Tab-separated table of C-alpha atoms in Angstrom:
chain	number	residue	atom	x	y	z
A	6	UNK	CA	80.590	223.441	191.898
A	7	UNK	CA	84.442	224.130	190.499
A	8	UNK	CA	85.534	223.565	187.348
A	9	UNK	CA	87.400	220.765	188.711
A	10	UNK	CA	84.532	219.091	190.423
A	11	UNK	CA	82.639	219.491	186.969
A	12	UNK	CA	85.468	217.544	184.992
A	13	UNK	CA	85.757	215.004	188.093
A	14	UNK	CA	82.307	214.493	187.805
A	15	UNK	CA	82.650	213.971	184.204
A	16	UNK	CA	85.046	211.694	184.533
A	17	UNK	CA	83.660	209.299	186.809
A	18	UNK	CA	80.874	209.288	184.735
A	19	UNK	CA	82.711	208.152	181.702
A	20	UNK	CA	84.494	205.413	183.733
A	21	UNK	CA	81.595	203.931	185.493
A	22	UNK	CA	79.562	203.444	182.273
A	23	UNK	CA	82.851	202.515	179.569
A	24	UNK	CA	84.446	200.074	182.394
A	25	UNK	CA	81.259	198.683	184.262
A	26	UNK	CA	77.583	199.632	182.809
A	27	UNK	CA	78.048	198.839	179.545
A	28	UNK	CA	80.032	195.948	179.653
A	29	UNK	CA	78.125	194.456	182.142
A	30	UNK	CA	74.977	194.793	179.469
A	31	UNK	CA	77.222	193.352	176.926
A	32	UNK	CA	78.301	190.438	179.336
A	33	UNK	CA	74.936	189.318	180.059
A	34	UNK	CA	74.237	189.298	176.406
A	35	UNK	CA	76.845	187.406	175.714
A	36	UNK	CA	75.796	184.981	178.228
A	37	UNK	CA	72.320	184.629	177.090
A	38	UNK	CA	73.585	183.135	173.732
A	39	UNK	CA	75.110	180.181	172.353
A	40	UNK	CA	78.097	180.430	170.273
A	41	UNK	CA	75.829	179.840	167.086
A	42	UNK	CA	73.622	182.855	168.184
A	43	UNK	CA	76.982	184.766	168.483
A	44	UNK	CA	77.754	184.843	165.335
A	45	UNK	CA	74.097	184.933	163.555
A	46	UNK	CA	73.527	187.582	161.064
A	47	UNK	CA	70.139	188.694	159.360
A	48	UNK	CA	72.262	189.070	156.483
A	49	UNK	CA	75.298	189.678	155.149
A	50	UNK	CA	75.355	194.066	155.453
A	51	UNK	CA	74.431	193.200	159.498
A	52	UNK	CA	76.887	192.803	162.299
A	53	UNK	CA	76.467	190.139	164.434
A	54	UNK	CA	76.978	189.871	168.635
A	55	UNK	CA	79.970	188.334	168.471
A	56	UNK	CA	81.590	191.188	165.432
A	57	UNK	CA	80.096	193.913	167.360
A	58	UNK	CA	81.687	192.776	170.722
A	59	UNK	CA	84.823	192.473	168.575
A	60	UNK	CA	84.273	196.436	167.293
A	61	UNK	CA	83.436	197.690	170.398
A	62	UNK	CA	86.531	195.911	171.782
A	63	UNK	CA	88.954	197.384	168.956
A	64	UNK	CA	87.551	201.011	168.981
A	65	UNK	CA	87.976	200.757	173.473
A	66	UNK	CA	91.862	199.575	173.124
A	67	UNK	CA	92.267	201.726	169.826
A	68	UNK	CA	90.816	205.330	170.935
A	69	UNK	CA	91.027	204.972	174.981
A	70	UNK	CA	93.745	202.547	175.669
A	71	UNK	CA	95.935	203.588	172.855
A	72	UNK	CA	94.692	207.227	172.303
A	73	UNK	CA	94.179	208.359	175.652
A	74	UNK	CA	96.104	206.076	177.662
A	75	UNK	CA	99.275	205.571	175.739
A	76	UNK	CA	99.182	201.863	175.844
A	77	UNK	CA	100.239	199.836	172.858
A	78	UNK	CA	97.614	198.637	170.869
A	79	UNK	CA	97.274	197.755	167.020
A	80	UNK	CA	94.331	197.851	165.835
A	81	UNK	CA	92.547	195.379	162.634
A	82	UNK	CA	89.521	196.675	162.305
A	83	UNK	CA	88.494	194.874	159.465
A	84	UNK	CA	89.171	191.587	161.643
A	85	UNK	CA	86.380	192.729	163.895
A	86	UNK	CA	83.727	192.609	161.126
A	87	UNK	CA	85.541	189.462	159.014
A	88	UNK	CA	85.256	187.249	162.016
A	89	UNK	CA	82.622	184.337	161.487
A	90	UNK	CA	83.380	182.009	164.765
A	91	UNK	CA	85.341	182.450	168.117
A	92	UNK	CA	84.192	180.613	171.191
A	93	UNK	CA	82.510	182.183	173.949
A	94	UNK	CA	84.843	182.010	176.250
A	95	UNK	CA	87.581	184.114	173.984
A	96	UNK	CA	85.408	186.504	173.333
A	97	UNK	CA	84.666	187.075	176.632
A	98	UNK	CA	88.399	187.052	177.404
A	99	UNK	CA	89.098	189.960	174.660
A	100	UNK	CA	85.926	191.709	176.554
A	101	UNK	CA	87.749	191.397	179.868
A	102	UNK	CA	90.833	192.399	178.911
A	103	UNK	CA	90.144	195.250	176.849
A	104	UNK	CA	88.069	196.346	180.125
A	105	UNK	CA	90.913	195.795	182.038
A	106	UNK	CA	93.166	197.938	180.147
A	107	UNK	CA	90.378	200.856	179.761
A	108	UNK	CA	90.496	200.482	183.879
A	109	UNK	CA	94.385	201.459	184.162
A	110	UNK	CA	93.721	204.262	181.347
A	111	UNK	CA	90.987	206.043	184.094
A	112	UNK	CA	93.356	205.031	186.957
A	113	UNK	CA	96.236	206.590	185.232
A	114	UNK	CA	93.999	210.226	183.888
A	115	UNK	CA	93.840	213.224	185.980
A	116	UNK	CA	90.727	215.013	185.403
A	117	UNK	CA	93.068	218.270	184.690
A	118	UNK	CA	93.439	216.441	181.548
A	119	UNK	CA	89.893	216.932	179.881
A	120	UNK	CA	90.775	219.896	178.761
A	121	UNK	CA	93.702	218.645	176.798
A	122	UNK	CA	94.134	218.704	173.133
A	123	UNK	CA	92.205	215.605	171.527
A	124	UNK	CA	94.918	212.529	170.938
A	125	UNK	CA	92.488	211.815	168.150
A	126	UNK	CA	92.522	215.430	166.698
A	127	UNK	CA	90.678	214.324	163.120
A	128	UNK	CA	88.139	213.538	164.875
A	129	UNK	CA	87.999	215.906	168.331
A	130	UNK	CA	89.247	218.588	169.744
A	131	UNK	CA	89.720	217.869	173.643
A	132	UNK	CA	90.632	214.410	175.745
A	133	UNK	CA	87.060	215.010	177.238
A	134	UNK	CA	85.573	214.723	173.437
A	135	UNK	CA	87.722	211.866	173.038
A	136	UNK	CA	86.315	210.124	176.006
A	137	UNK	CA	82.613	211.216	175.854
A	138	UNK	CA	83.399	209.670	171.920
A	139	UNK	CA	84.348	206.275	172.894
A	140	UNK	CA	81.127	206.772	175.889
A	141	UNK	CA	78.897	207.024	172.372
A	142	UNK	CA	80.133	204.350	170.373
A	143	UNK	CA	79.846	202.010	172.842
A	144	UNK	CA	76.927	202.960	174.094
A	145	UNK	CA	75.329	202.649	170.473
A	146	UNK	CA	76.925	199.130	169.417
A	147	UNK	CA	76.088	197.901	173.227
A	148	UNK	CA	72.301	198.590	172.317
A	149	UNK	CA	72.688	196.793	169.047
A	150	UNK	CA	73.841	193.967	170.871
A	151	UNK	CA	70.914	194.487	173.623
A	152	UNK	CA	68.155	194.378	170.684
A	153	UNK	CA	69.895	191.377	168.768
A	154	UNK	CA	69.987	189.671	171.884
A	155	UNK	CA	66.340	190.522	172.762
A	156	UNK	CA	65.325	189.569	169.275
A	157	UNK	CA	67.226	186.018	169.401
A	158	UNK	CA	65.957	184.797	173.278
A	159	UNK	CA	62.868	186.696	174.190
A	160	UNK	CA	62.222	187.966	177.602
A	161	UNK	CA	66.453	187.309	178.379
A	162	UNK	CA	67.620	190.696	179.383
A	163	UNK	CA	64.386	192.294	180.085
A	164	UNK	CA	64.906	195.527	182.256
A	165	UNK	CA	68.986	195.072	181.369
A	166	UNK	CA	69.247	199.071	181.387
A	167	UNK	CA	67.911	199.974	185.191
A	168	UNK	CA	69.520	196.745	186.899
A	169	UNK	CA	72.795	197.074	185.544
A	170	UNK	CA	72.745	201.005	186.249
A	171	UNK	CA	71.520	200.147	189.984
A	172	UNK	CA	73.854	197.314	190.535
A	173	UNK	CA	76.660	199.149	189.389
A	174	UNK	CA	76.011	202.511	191.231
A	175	UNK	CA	75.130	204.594	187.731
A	176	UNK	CA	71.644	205.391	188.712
A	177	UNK	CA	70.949	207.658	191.938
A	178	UNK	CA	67.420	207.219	193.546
């Protein structure tokens, strides 16, 4: 394998699990709960669903969209945590579009790029970093989300990891 089939791999990685798996997990989540649940809090240090759906929203357009894609994009990140009540059905548009967006900004890279100097260099050193960065973070407030969600409606999203990697063609068998 080439260099460039590496970083193609790569890349298609990232995309398939920042644009599909995960917010598919996040979607059915959000589905599973009513917009009281959404916004439920253990206490007042905790995030709820619907703030870390906001987050995860705000560091996608900020870091990809933004960062690596060059879209426009401000960011109020203290909005995401502040919030206390949005319907469902706005969140889930803010989901969809930020999604939407992150789509065009893997349309739009060339895996030559992953080798590039970080557009976030305080915090990494290479586009790839950048993008295996935003993979984390979302993958880490998405499981938050997962275990709220599992610890508000029991027996919901059992299994939520292997069908959503199947359906979605992340998980080779």
């Amino acid at each position: 394998m080439t260099e460039s089939d590496i970083k193609a791999v790569a890349l298609e990685a990232l995309r398939l699990r920042i644009t599909k798996v995960m917010p598919a997990q996040i979607k059915s989540c959000l589905d599973q709960l009513n917009e009281e649940q959404l916004w439920w809090r253990p206490n007042q240090q905790s995030n709820s669903v619907g703030n870390l759906t906001l987050h995860v929203c705000g560091a996608v357009q900020h870091f990809l969209n933004r960062g690596v894609g060059g879209q426009e994009y401000t960011r109020d990140r203290p909005a995401e945590f502040s919030t206390t009540s949005m319907s469902k059905a706005k969140l889930e548009e803010i989901l969809d579009e930020t999604i939407a967006r992150a789509d065009q900004t893997f349309a739009n890279l060339d895996a030559a790029r992953l080798s590039h100097p970080s557009t976030e260099p305080a915090y990494y050193s290479t586009v790839f970093e950048d993008l295996f960065g935003v993979a984390i973070h979302v993958a880490v407030h998405t499981g938050q989300i997962v275990y709220i969600t599992k610890m508000l409606k029991e027996g919901s999203i059992d299994d939520l990891w292997a069908q959503t990697h199947r359906n979605l063609g992340a998980w080779r068998s």
